mmCIF file of N, CA and C and ligand atoms in Angstrom:
data_model
loop_
_atom_site.group_PDB
_atom_site.id
_atom_site.type_symbol
_atom_site.label_atom_id
_atom_site.label_comp_id
_atom_site.label_asym_id
_atom_site.label_seq_id
_atom_site.Cartn_x
_atom_site.Cartn_y
_atom_site.Cartn_z
ATOM 1 N N MET A 14 42.704 14.714 7.821
ATOM 2 C CA MET A 14 41.943 13.818 8.709
ATOM 3 C C MET A 14 42.732 12.527 8.969
ATOM 4 N N PRO A 15 43.506 12.541 9.976
ATOM 5 C CA PRO A 15 44.366 11.374 10.229
ATOM 6 C C PRO A 15 43.581 10.129 10.599
ATOM 7 N N ARG A 16 42.442 10.282 11.307
ATOM 8 C CA ARG A 16 41.693 9.080 11.729
ATOM 9 C C ARG A 16 41.140 8.329 10.526
ATOM 10 N N ARG A 17 40.539 9.094 9.586
ATOM 11 C CA ARG A 17 39.964 8.428 8.404
ATOM 12 C C ARG A 17 41.064 7.677 7.648
ATOM 13 N N GLY A 18 42.206 8.320 7.520
ATOM 14 C CA GLY A 18 43.325 7.664 6.827
ATOM 15 C C GLY A 18 43.678 6.344 7.488
ATOM 16 N N MET A 19 43.679 6.349 8.811
ATOM 17 C CA MET A 19 44.049 5.117 9.515
ATOM 18 C C MET A 19 42.999 4.020 9.292
ATOM 19 N N VAL A 20 41.715 4.397 9.328
ATOM 20 C CA VAL A 20 40.646 3.409 9.132
ATOM 21 C C VAL A 20 40.776 2.762 7.761
ATOM 22 N N ILE A 21 40.995 3.591 6.735
ATOM 23 C CA ILE A 21 41.155 3.033 5.384
ATOM 24 C C ILE A 21 42.359 2.102 5.344
ATOM 25 N N GLY A 22 43.413 2.512 6.001
ATOM 26 C CA GLY A 22 44.600 1.656 6.023
ATOM 27 C C GLY A 22 44.296 0.299 6.631
ATOM 28 N N VAL A 23 43.543 0.301 7.716
ATOM 29 C CA VAL A 23 43.191 -0.969 8.364
ATOM 30 C C VAL A 23 42.338 -1.819 7.437
ATOM 31 N N LEU A 24 41.352 -1.177 6.768
ATOM 32 C CA LEU A 24 40.485 -1.913 5.844
ATOM 33 C C LEU A 24 41.303 -2.552 4.734
ATOM 34 N N VAL A 25 42.228 -1.781 4.163
ATOM 35 C CA VAL A 25 43.066 -2.323 3.093
ATOM 36 C C VAL A 25 43.862 -3.519 3.618
ATOM 37 N N GLY A 26 44.356 -3.390 4.840
ATOM 38 C CA GLY A 26 45.110 -4.496 5.417
ATOM 39 C C GLY A 26 44.248 -5.741 5.566
ATOM 40 N N VAL A 27 43.005 -5.558 6.024
ATOM 41 C CA VAL A 27 42.108 -6.703 6.204
ATOM 42 C C VAL A 27 41.829 -7.362 4.858
ATOM 43 N N LEU A 28 41.553 -6.527 3.843
ATOM 44 C CA LEU A 28 41.280 -7.066 2.511
ATOM 45 C C LEU A 28 42.487 -7.839 1.993
ATOM 46 N N ALA A 29 43.651 -7.293 2.228
ATOM 47 C CA ALA A 29 44.854 -7.980 1.755
ATOM 48 C C ALA A 29 44.983 -9.341 2.430
ATOM 49 N N LEU A 30 44.710 -9.385 3.732
ATOM 50 C CA LEU A 30 44.792 -10.654 4.458
ATOM 51 C C LEU A 30 43.762 -11.649 3.914
ATOM 52 N N ALA A 31 42.537 -11.152 3.654
ATOM 53 C CA ALA A 31 41.488 -12.028 3.154
ATOM 54 C C ALA A 31 41.873 -12.593 1.793
ATOM 55 N N ALA A 32 42.413 -11.734 0.943
ATOM 56 C CA ALA A 32 42.821 -12.189 -0.383
ATOM 57 C C ALA A 32 43.914 -13.236 -0.269
ATOM 58 N N ALA A 33 44.851 -12.989 0.649
ATOM 59 C CA ALA A 33 45.942 -13.947 0.824
ATOM 60 C C ALA A 33 45.375 -15.283 1.314
ATOM 61 N N GLY A 34 44.403 -15.207 2.224
ATOM 62 C CA GLY A 34 43.801 -16.428 2.752
ATOM 63 C C GLY A 34 43.124 -17.230 1.655
ATOM 64 N N CYS A 35 42.435 -16.557 0.759
ATOM 65 C CA CYS A 35 41.748 -17.251 -0.320
ATOM 66 C C CYS A 35 42.737 -17.929 -1.248
ATOM 67 N N GLY A 36 43.787 -17.177 -1.600
ATOM 68 C CA GLY A 36 44.744 -17.712 -2.571
ATOM 69 C C GLY A 36 45.501 -18.904 -2.039
ATOM 70 N N GLY A 37 45.844 -18.867 -0.739
ATOM 71 C CA GLY A 37 46.725 -19.909 -0.220
ATOM 72 C C GLY A 37 45.980 -21.101 0.349
ATOM 73 N N GLY A 38 44.673 -21.056 0.413
ATOM 74 C CA GLY A 38 43.942 -22.103 1.117
ATOM 75 C C GLY A 38 43.481 -23.251 0.247
ATOM 76 N N ASP A 39 44.244 -23.627 -0.723
ATOM 77 C CA ASP A 39 43.822 -24.690 -1.640
ATOM 78 C C ASP A 39 43.617 -26.026 -0.922
ATOM 79 N N ASP A 40 44.444 -26.292 0.092
ATOM 80 C CA ASP A 40 44.377 -27.598 0.751
ATOM 81 C C ASP A 40 43.048 -27.816 1.487
ATOM 82 N N ASN A 41 42.568 -26.751 2.171
ATOM 83 C CA ASN A 41 41.323 -26.944 2.912
ATOM 84 C C ASN A 41 40.165 -26.171 2.287
ATOM 85 N N GLY A 42 40.156 -26.071 0.979
ATOM 86 C CA GLY A 42 39.064 -25.378 0.288
ATOM 87 C C GLY A 42 37.733 -26.055 0.546
ATOM 88 N N GLY A 43 37.726 -27.368 0.600
ATOM 89 C CA GLY A 43 36.474 -28.083 0.849
ATOM 90 C C GLY A 43 35.889 -27.743 2.198
ATOM 91 N N ALA A 44 36.759 -27.588 3.200
ATOM 92 C CA ALA A 44 36.285 -27.308 4.542
ATOM 93 C C ALA A 44 35.619 -25.945 4.603
ATOM 94 N N SER A 45 36.203 -24.928 3.948
ATOM 95 C CA SER A 45 35.616 -23.600 4.039
ATOM 96 C C SER A 45 34.313 -23.532 3.253
ATOM 97 N N ALA A 46 34.183 -24.320 2.183
ATOM 98 C CA ALA A 46 32.926 -24.335 1.438
ATOM 99 C C ALA A 46 31.811 -24.913 2.305
ATOM 100 N N ALA A 47 32.122 -25.951 3.063
ATOM 101 C CA ALA A 47 31.124 -26.567 3.924
ATOM 102 C C ALA A 47 30.686 -25.609 5.020
ATOM 103 N N ALA A 48 31.613 -24.777 5.477
ATOM 104 C CA ALA A 48 31.300 -23.868 6.584
ATOM 105 C C ALA A 48 30.302 -22.794 6.172
ATOM 106 N N THR A 49 30.192 -22.518 4.874
ATOM 107 C CA THR A 49 29.271 -21.466 4.446
ATOM 108 C C THR A 49 27.829 -21.956 4.401
ATOM 109 N N THR A 50 27.594 -23.256 4.566
ATOM 110 C CA THR A 50 26.229 -23.778 4.528
ATOM 111 C C THR A 50 25.592 -23.606 5.899
ATOM 112 N N ALA A 51 24.891 -22.516 6.079
ATOM 113 C CA ALA A 51 24.272 -22.227 7.369
ATOM 114 C C ALA A 51 22.789 -22.518 7.298
ATOM 115 N N ALA A 52 22.249 -23.047 8.364
ATOM 116 C CA ALA A 52 20.814 -23.322 8.411
ATOM 117 C C ALA A 52 20.053 -22.010 8.526
ATOM 118 N N PRO A 53 18.951 -21.856 7.792
ATOM 119 C CA PRO A 53 18.168 -20.621 7.915
ATOM 120 C C PRO A 53 17.488 -20.536 9.273
ATOM 121 N N ALA A 54 17.433 -19.345 9.795
ATOM 122 C CA ALA A 54 16.820 -19.158 11.108
ATOM 123 C C ALA A 54 15.308 -19.197 10.992
ATOM 124 N N THR A 55 14.678 -19.902 11.880
ATOM 125 C CA THR A 55 13.208 -19.928 11.889
ATOM 126 C C THR A 55 12.728 -18.919 12.915
ATOM 127 N N THR A 56 11.873 -18.045 12.476
ATOM 128 C CA THR A 56 11.374 -16.990 13.352
ATOM 129 C C THR A 56 10.018 -17.377 13.905
ATOM 130 N N ALA A 57 9.937 -17.477 15.191
ATOM 131 C CA ALA A 57 8.651 -17.699 15.840
ATOM 132 C C ALA A 57 8.199 -16.351 16.400
ATOM 133 N N ALA A 58 7.720 -16.326 17.578
ATOM 134 C CA ALA A 58 7.293 -15.072 18.174
ATOM 135 C C ALA A 58 8.491 -14.321 18.721
ATOM 136 N N GLY A 59 8.646 -13.108 18.317
ATOM 137 C CA GLY A 59 9.776 -12.313 18.785
ATOM 138 C C GLY A 59 9.302 -11.018 19.412
ATOM 139 N N GLY A 60 10.189 -10.062 19.497
ATOM 140 C CA GLY A 60 9.857 -8.787 20.110
ATOM 141 C C GLY A 60 9.079 -7.898 19.172
ATOM 142 N N GLY A 61 9.695 -6.833 18.681
ATOM 143 C CA GLY A 61 9.021 -5.915 17.767
ATOM 144 C C GLY A 61 8.985 -6.484 16.373
ATOM 145 N N GLY A 62 8.878 -5.608 15.380
ATOM 146 C CA GLY A 62 8.933 -6.048 13.990
ATOM 147 C C GLY A 62 7.756 -6.894 13.584
ATOM 148 N N ASP A 63 7.829 -7.369 12.370
ATOM 149 C CA ASP A 63 6.744 -8.169 11.832
ATOM 150 C C ASP A 63 7.156 -9.631 11.901
ATOM 151 N N ASN A 64 6.372 -10.422 12.584
ATOM 152 C CA ASN A 64 6.686 -11.839 12.734
ATOM 153 C C ASN A 64 5.838 -12.647 11.767
ATOM 154 N N GLU A 65 6.491 -13.591 11.119
ATOM 155 C CA GLU A 65 5.807 -14.394 10.101
ATOM 156 C C GLU A 65 5.280 -15.681 10.717
ATOM 157 N N LEU A 66 4.039 -15.984 10.409
ATOM 158 C CA LEU A 66 3.430 -17.231 10.867
ATOM 159 C C LEU A 66 2.875 -17.953 9.646
ATOM 160 N N GLN A 67 2.733 -19.264 9.765
ATOM 161 C CA GLN A 67 2.214 -20.074 8.667
ATOM 162 C C GLN A 67 1.087 -20.952 9.178
ATOM 163 N N LEU A 68 0.086 -21.094 8.327
ATOM 164 C CA LEU A 68 -1.036 -21.963 8.669
ATOM 165 C C LEU A 68 -1.528 -22.584 7.368
ATOM 166 N N THR A 69 -1.731 -23.892 7.389
ATOM 167 C CA THR A 69 -2.174 -24.587 6.180
ATOM 168 C C THR A 69 -3.486 -25.306 6.442
ATOM 169 N N ALA A 70 -4.406 -25.143 5.502
ATOM 170 C CA ALA A 70 -5.671 -25.866 5.546
ATOM 171 C C ALA A 70 -5.590 -27.021 4.563
ATOM 172 N N SER A 71 -5.860 -28.217 5.061
ATOM 173 C CA SER A 71 -5.840 -29.406 4.207
ATOM 174 C C SER A 71 -6.842 -30.412 4.750
ATOM 175 N N GLY A 72 -7.721 -30.904 3.901
ATOM 176 C CA GLY A 72 -8.725 -31.863 4.354
ATOM 177 C C GLY A 72 -9.690 -31.254 5.357
ATOM 178 N N THR A 73 -10.008 -29.975 5.166
ATOM 179 C CA THR A 73 -10.875 -29.240 6.087
ATOM 180 C C THR A 73 -10.372 -29.366 7.528
ATOM 181 N N ALA A 74 -9.054 -29.173 7.673
ATOM 182 C CA ALA A 74 -8.430 -29.158 8.991
ATOM 183 C C ALA A 74 -7.213 -28.236 8.921
ATOM 184 N N TRP A 75 -6.910 -27.611 10.033
ATOM 185 C CA TRP A 75 -5.684 -26.812 10.120
ATOM 186 C C TRP A 75 -4.510 -27.718 10.469
ATOM 187 N N ASP A 76 -3.346 -27.391 9.934
ATOM 188 C CA ASP A 76 -2.158 -28.167 10.303
ATOM 189 C C ASP A 76 -1.619 -27.733 11.666
ATOM 190 N N THR A 77 -2.050 -26.576 12.136
ATOM 191 C CA THR A 77 -1.604 -26.052 13.428
ATOM 192 C C THR A 77 -2.836 -25.569 14.175
ATOM 193 N N THR A 78 -2.953 -25.954 15.446
ATOM 194 C CA THR A 78 -4.127 -25.520 16.200
ATOM 195 C C THR A 78 -3.740 -24.657 17.391
ATOM 196 N N SER A 79 -2.472 -24.278 17.488
ATOM 197 C CA SER A 79 -2.115 -23.350 18.561
ATOM 198 C C SER A 79 -0.973 -22.455 18.123
ATOM 199 N N PHE A 80 -1.082 -21.190 18.500
ATOM 200 C CA PHE A 80 -0.030 -20.203 18.247
ATOM 201 C C PHE A 80 0.271 -19.492 19.556
ATOM 202 N N ASP A 81 1.546 -19.152 19.726
ATOM 203 C CA ASP A 81 1.958 -18.361 20.890
ATOM 204 C C ASP A 81 2.435 -17.000 20.384
ATOM 205 N N LEU A 82 1.777 -15.959 20.823
ATOM 206 C CA LEU A 82 2.112 -14.602 20.392
ATOM 207 C C LEU A 82 2.545 -13.746 21.584
ATOM 208 N N LYS A 83 3.202 -12.647 21.235
ATOM 209 C CA LYS A 83 3.599 -11.667 22.259
ATOM 210 C C LYS A 83 2.668 -10.462 22.176
ATOM 211 N N ALA A 84 2.102 -10.080 23.286
ATOM 212 C CA ALA A 84 1.153 -8.963 23.315
ATOM 213 C C ALA A 84 1.760 -7.721 22.673
ATOM 214 N N GLY A 85 1.005 -7.096 21.795
ATOM 215 C CA GLY A 85 1.438 -5.856 21.157
ATOM 216 C C GLY A 85 2.322 -6.044 19.944
ATOM 217 N N SER A 86 2.782 -7.242 19.661
ATOM 218 C CA SER A 86 3.641 -7.474 18.497
ATOM 219 C C SER A 86 2.793 -7.631 17.241
ATOM 220 N N SER A 87 3.386 -7.271 16.100
ATOM 221 C CA SER A 87 2.690 -7.408 14.816
ATOM 222 C C SER A 87 3.034 -8.741 14.183
ATOM 223 N N TYR A 88 2.054 -9.305 13.532
ATOM 224 C CA TYR A 88 2.241 -10.610 12.891
ATOM 225 C C TYR A 88 1.661 -10.590 11.493
ATOM 226 N N THR A 89 2.303 -11.329 10.602
ATOM 227 C CA THR A 89 1.736 -11.582 9.284
ATOM 228 C C THR A 89 1.595 -13.089 9.151
ATOM 229 N N LEU A 90 0.370 -13.518 8.988
ATOM 230 C CA LEU A 90 0.085 -14.944 8.862
ATOM 231 C C LEU A 90 -0.171 -15.272 7.399
ATOM 232 N N GLU A 91 0.563 -16.255 6.893
ATOM 233 C CA GLU A 91 0.302 -16.738 5.540
ATOM 234 C C GLU A 91 -0.534 -18.004 5.651
ATOM 235 N N VAL A 92 -1.722 -17.940 5.087
ATOM 236 C CA VAL A 92 -2.626 -19.088 5.122
ATOM 237 C C VAL A 92 -2.584 -19.766 3.756
ATOM 238 N N THR A 93 -2.260 -21.032 3.754
ATOM 239 C CA THR A 93 -2.208 -21.811 2.518
ATOM 240 C C THR A 93 -3.411 -22.746 2.493
ATOM 241 N N ASN A 94 -4.182 -22.634 1.451
ATOM 242 C CA ASN A 94 -5.367 -23.479 1.321
ATOM 243 C C ASN A 94 -5.088 -24.568 0.285
ATOM 244 N N GLN A 95 -4.950 -25.790 0.741
ATOM 245 C CA GLN A 95 -4.665 -26.915 -0.159
ATOM 246 C C GLN A 95 -5.935 -27.644 -0.570
ATOM 247 N N ASP A 96 -7.065 -27.148 -0.106
ATOM 248 C CA ASP A 96 -8.336 -27.803 -0.437
ATOM 249 C C ASP A 96 -8.975 -27.152 -1.662
ATOM 250 N N SER A 97 -9.938 -27.869 -2.234
ATOM 251 C CA SER A 97 -10.650 -27.333 -3.393
ATOM 252 C C SER A 97 -11.935 -26.632 -2.970
ATOM 253 N N LEU A 98 -11.975 -26.147 -1.725
ATOM 254 C CA LEU A 98 -13.086 -25.324 -1.266
ATOM 255 C C LEU A 98 -12.519 -24.161 -0.465
ATOM 256 N N GLU A 99 -13.306 -23.103 -0.390
ATOM 257 C CA GLU A 99 -12.829 -21.893 0.265
ATOM 258 C C GLU A 99 -12.759 -22.072 1.774
ATOM 259 N N HIS A 100 -11.686 -21.505 2.373
ATOM 260 C CA HIS A 100 -11.574 -21.452 3.826
ATOM 261 C C HIS A 100 -11.433 -20.005 4.255
ATOM 262 N N ASN A 101 -11.230 -19.829 5.553
ATOM 263 C CA ASN A 101 -11.199 -18.488 6.116
ATOM 264 C C ASN A 101 -10.432 -18.543 7.423
ATOM 265 N N PHE A 102 -9.697 -17.483 7.709
ATOM 266 C CA PHE A 102 -9.025 -17.368 9.007
ATOM 267 C C PHE A 102 -9.644 -16.197 9.743
ATOM 268 N N THR A 103 -10.293 -16.508 10.862
ATOM 269 C CA THR A 103 -10.881 -15.462 11.693
ATOM 270 C C THR A 103 -10.270 -15.516 13.084
ATOM 271 N N PHE A 104 -9.696 -14.388 13.477
ATOM 272 C CA PHE A 104 -9.132 -14.228 14.817
ATOM 273 C C PHE A 104 -9.706 -12.904 15.320
ATOM 274 N N ALA A 105 -10.892 -13.014 15.929
ATOM 275 C CA ALA A 105 -11.663 -11.812 16.257
ATOM 276 C C ALA A 105 -10.900 -10.872 17.177
ATOM 277 N N ALA A 106 -10.175 -11.414 18.143
ATOM 278 C CA ALA A 106 -9.481 -10.564 19.109
ATOM 279 C C ALA A 106 -8.388 -9.734 18.448
ATOM 280 N N GLY A 107 -7.917 -10.183 17.284
ATOM 281 C CA GLY A 107 -6.902 -9.430 16.561
ATOM 282 C C GLY A 107 -7.475 -8.712 15.348
ATOM 283 N N ASP A 108 -8.788 -8.679 15.235
ATOM 284 C CA ASP A 108 -9.454 -8.029 14.100
ATOM 285 C C ASP A 108 -9.050 -8.637 12.766
ATOM 286 N N ALA A 109 -8.796 -9.915 12.740
ATOM 287 C CA ALA A 109 -8.403 -10.587 11.498
ATOM 288 C C ALA A 109 -9.558 -11.429 10.994
ATOM 289 N N ASN A 110 -9.881 -11.260 9.711
ATOM 290 C CA ASN A 110 -10.950 -12.039 9.079
ATOM 291 C C ASN A 110 -10.597 -12.109 7.601
ATOM 292 N N GLN A 111 -9.988 -13.221 7.210
ATOM 293 C CA GLN A 111 -9.424 -13.325 5.869
ATOM 294 C C GLN A 111 -9.918 -14.581 5.168
ATOM 295 N N ASP A 112 -10.577 -14.392 4.041
ATOM 296 C CA ASP A 112 -10.975 -15.542 3.227
ATOM 297 C C ASP A 112 -9.777 -16.041 2.422
ATOM 298 N N VAL A 113 -9.744 -17.329 2.179
ATOM 299 C CA VAL A 113 -8.676 -17.931 1.384
ATOM 300 C C VAL A 113 -9.337 -18.830 0.344
ATOM 301 N N GLU A 114 -9.254 -18.411 -0.896
ATOM 302 C CA GLU A 114 -9.878 -19.161 -1.986
ATOM 303 C C GLU A 114 -9.284 -20.562 -2.105
ATOM 304 N N ALA A 115 -10.039 -21.446 -2.724
ATOM 305 C CA ALA A 115 -9.580 -22.816 -2.943
ATOM 306 C C ALA A 115 -8.231 -22.822 -3.655
ATOM 307 N N ASN A 116 -7.328 -23.624 -3.120
ATOM 308 C CA ASN A 116 -5.998 -23.814 -3.721
ATOM 309 C C ASN A 116 -5.215 -22.517 -3.881
ATOM 310 N N GLU A 117 -5.445 -21.580 -2.968
ATOM 311 C CA GLU A 117 -4.679 -20.331 -3.020
ATOM 312 C C GLU A 117 -4.090 -20.018 -1.657
ATOM 313 N N ASP A 118 -3.235 -18.979 -1.636
ATOM 314 C CA ASP A 118 -2.646 -18.471 -0.398
ATOM 315 C C ASP A 118 -3.222 -17.089 -0.127
ATOM 316 N N ALA A 119 -3.230 -16.711 1.123
ATOM 317 C CA ALA A 119 -3.590 -15.343 1.473
ATOM 318 C C ALA A 119 -2.796 -14.946 2.701
ATOM 319 N N LYS A 120 -2.478 -13.662 2.787
ATOM 320 C CA LYS A 120 -1.767 -13.161 3.960
ATOM 321 C C LYS A 120 -2.660 -12.204 4.719
ATOM 322 N N VAL A 121 -2.559 -12.275 6.025
ATOM 323 C CA VAL A 121 -3.336 -11.368 6.870
ATOM 324 C C VAL A 121 -2.419 -10.890 8.005
ATOM 325 N N SER A 122 -2.479 -9.590 8.267
ATOM 326 C CA SER A 122 -1.647 -9.011 9.319
ATOM 327 C C SER A 122 -2.521 -8.580 10.481
ATOM 328 N N PHE A 123 -1.984 -8.751 11.663
ATOM 329 C CA PHE A 123 -2.728 -8.332 12.855
ATOM 330 C C PHE A 123 -1.751 -8.079 13.979
ATOM 331 N N THR A 124 -2.257 -7.413 15.002
ATOM 332 C CA THR A 124 -1.460 -7.137 16.194
ATOM 333 C C THR A 124 -2.007 -7.986 17.327
ATOM 334 N N ALA A 125 -1.112 -8.630 18.035
ATOM 335 C CA ALA A 125 -1.548 -9.481 19.143
ATOM 336 C C ALA A 125 -2.173 -8.623 20.235
ATOM 337 N N PRO A 126 -3.352 -9.019 20.726
ATOM 338 C CA PRO A 126 -4.007 -8.252 21.799
ATOM 339 C C PRO A 126 -3.332 -8.501 23.146
ATOM 340 N N ALA A 127 -3.992 -8.052 24.193
ATOM 341 C CA ALA A 127 -3.467 -8.243 25.543
ATOM 342 C C ALA A 127 -3.353 -9.735 25.868
ATOM 343 N N ALA A 128 -2.540 -10.030 26.845
ATOM 344 C CA ALA A 128 -2.310 -11.424 27.223
ATOM 345 C C ALA A 128 -3.627 -12.139 27.493
ATOM 346 N N GLY A 129 -3.684 -13.377 27.039
ATOM 347 C CA GLY A 129 -4.898 -14.161 27.233
ATOM 348 C C GLY A 129 -4.939 -15.290 26.243
ATOM 349 N N SER A 130 -6.024 -16.004 26.241
ATOM 350 C CA SER A 130 -6.215 -17.140 25.356
ATOM 351 C C SER A 130 -7.431 -16.853 24.479
ATOM 352 N N TYR A 131 -7.225 -16.926 23.160
ATOM 353 C CA TYR A 131 -8.279 -16.535 22.228
ATOM 354 C C TYR A 131 -8.485 -17.623 21.178
ATOM 355 N N PRO A 132 -9.720 -17.764 20.687
ATOM 356 C CA PRO A 132 -9.950 -18.746 19.624
ATOM 357 C C PRO A 132 -9.644 -18.164 18.248
ATOM 358 N N PHE A 133 -9.249 -19.050 17.335
ATOM 359 C CA PHE A 133 -9.255 -18.691 15.919
ATOM 360 C C PHE A 133 -9.983 -19.805 15.189
ATOM 361 N N LEU A 134 -10.518 -19.508 14.029
ATOM 362 C CA LEU A 134 -11.301 -20.518 13.315
ATOM 363 C C LEU A 134 -11.492 -20.121 11.859
ATOM 364 N N CYS A 135 -11.966 -21.099 11.099
ATOM 365 C CA CYS A 135 -12.467 -20.864 9.758
ATOM 366 C C CYS A 135 -13.964 -20.666 9.918
ATOM 367 N N LYS A 136 -14.458 -19.501 9.483
ATOM 368 C CA LYS A 136 -15.878 -19.227 9.739
ATOM 369 C C LYS A 136 -16.806 -20.114 8.917
ATOM 370 N N TYR A 137 -16.263 -20.769 7.909
ATOM 371 C CA TYR A 137 -17.098 -21.664 7.103
ATOM 372 C C TYR A 137 -17.156 -23.080 7.684
ATOM 373 N N HIS A 138 -16.133 -23.440 8.458
ATOM 374 C CA HIS A 138 -16.083 -24.778 9.077
ATOM 375 C C HIS A 138 -15.652 -24.612 10.534
ATOM 376 N N PRO A 139 -16.457 -23.874 11.317
ATOM 377 C CA PRO A 139 -16.008 -23.507 12.664
ATOM 378 C C PRO A 139 -15.820 -24.670 13.619
ATOM 379 N N SER A 140 -16.548 -25.762 13.404
ATOM 380 C CA SER A 140 -16.367 -26.862 14.360
ATOM 381 C C SER A 140 -15.184 -27.749 13.982
ATOM 382 N N ALA A 141 -14.856 -27.807 12.706
ATOM 383 C CA ALA A 141 -13.746 -28.656 12.274
ATOM 384 C C ALA A 141 -12.419 -27.909 12.261
ATOM 385 N N MET A 142 -12.472 -26.594 12.034
ATOM 386 C CA MET A 142 -11.235 -25.833 11.840
ATOM 387 C C MET A 142 -11.157 -24.718 12.865
ATOM 388 N N LYS A 143 -10.599 -25.065 14.023
ATOM 389 C CA LYS A 143 -10.476 -24.065 15.081
ATOM 390 C C LYS A 143 -9.207 -24.333 15.870
ATOM 391 N N GLY A 144 -8.763 -23.325 16.567
ATOM 392 C CA GLY A 144 -7.563 -23.466 17.374
ATOM 393 C C GLY A 144 -7.505 -22.350 18.411
ATOM 394 N N THR A 145 -6.396 -22.301 19.106
ATOM 395 C CA THR A 145 -6.236 -21.357 20.201
ATOM 396 C C THR A 145 -4.979 -20.528 20.006
ATOM 397 N N ILE A 146 -5.109 -19.250 20.190
ATOM 398 C CA ILE A 146 -3.978 -18.330 20.161
ATOM 399 C C ILE A 146 -3.715 -17.894 21.589
ATOM 400 N N THR A 147 -2.529 -18.201 22.069
ATOM 401 C CA THR A 147 -2.156 -17.828 23.430
ATOM 402 C C THR A 147 -1.233 -16.615 23.360
ATOM 403 N N VAL A 148 -1.643 -15.533 23.994
ATOM 404 C CA VAL A 148 -0.845 -14.308 23.996
ATOM 405 C C VAL A 148 -0.252 -14.119 25.390
ATOM 406 N N THR A 149 1.039 -13.885 25.435
ATOM 407 C CA THR A 149 1.712 -13.664 26.723
ATOM 408 C C THR A 149 2.403 -12.313 26.721
HETATM 409 CU CU1 LIG B 3 -12.762 -23.926 6.234
#
């Protein structure tokens, strides 16, 4: 198999070059260390897959009152309850209804419905803890 042999040869060559680069780069070692510090990517609404969302309850209020979702995409929302009383995340259009005990976290997964504007709320404090989910 001549092709496989060639591929391995190329890989060995690349490894050799990388090793040489590491050994000889003492002068700019600091620069290459700094280059490896990459900022983590924040995922908002994307295409397929499972998209992570965050929502925090504090002082009987949500820290976020609007979400933008993509119709048909799956989402996992992590609700953090920083209060000493129970809260709840209800998003009826997505069939989500999740209680969150005092000072605990809970995750709830749902699929974004058809495009439109939908309410979400805490069913225990519906007038104080509500927001809008916009699906496009
Ligand atoms: Cu609540």
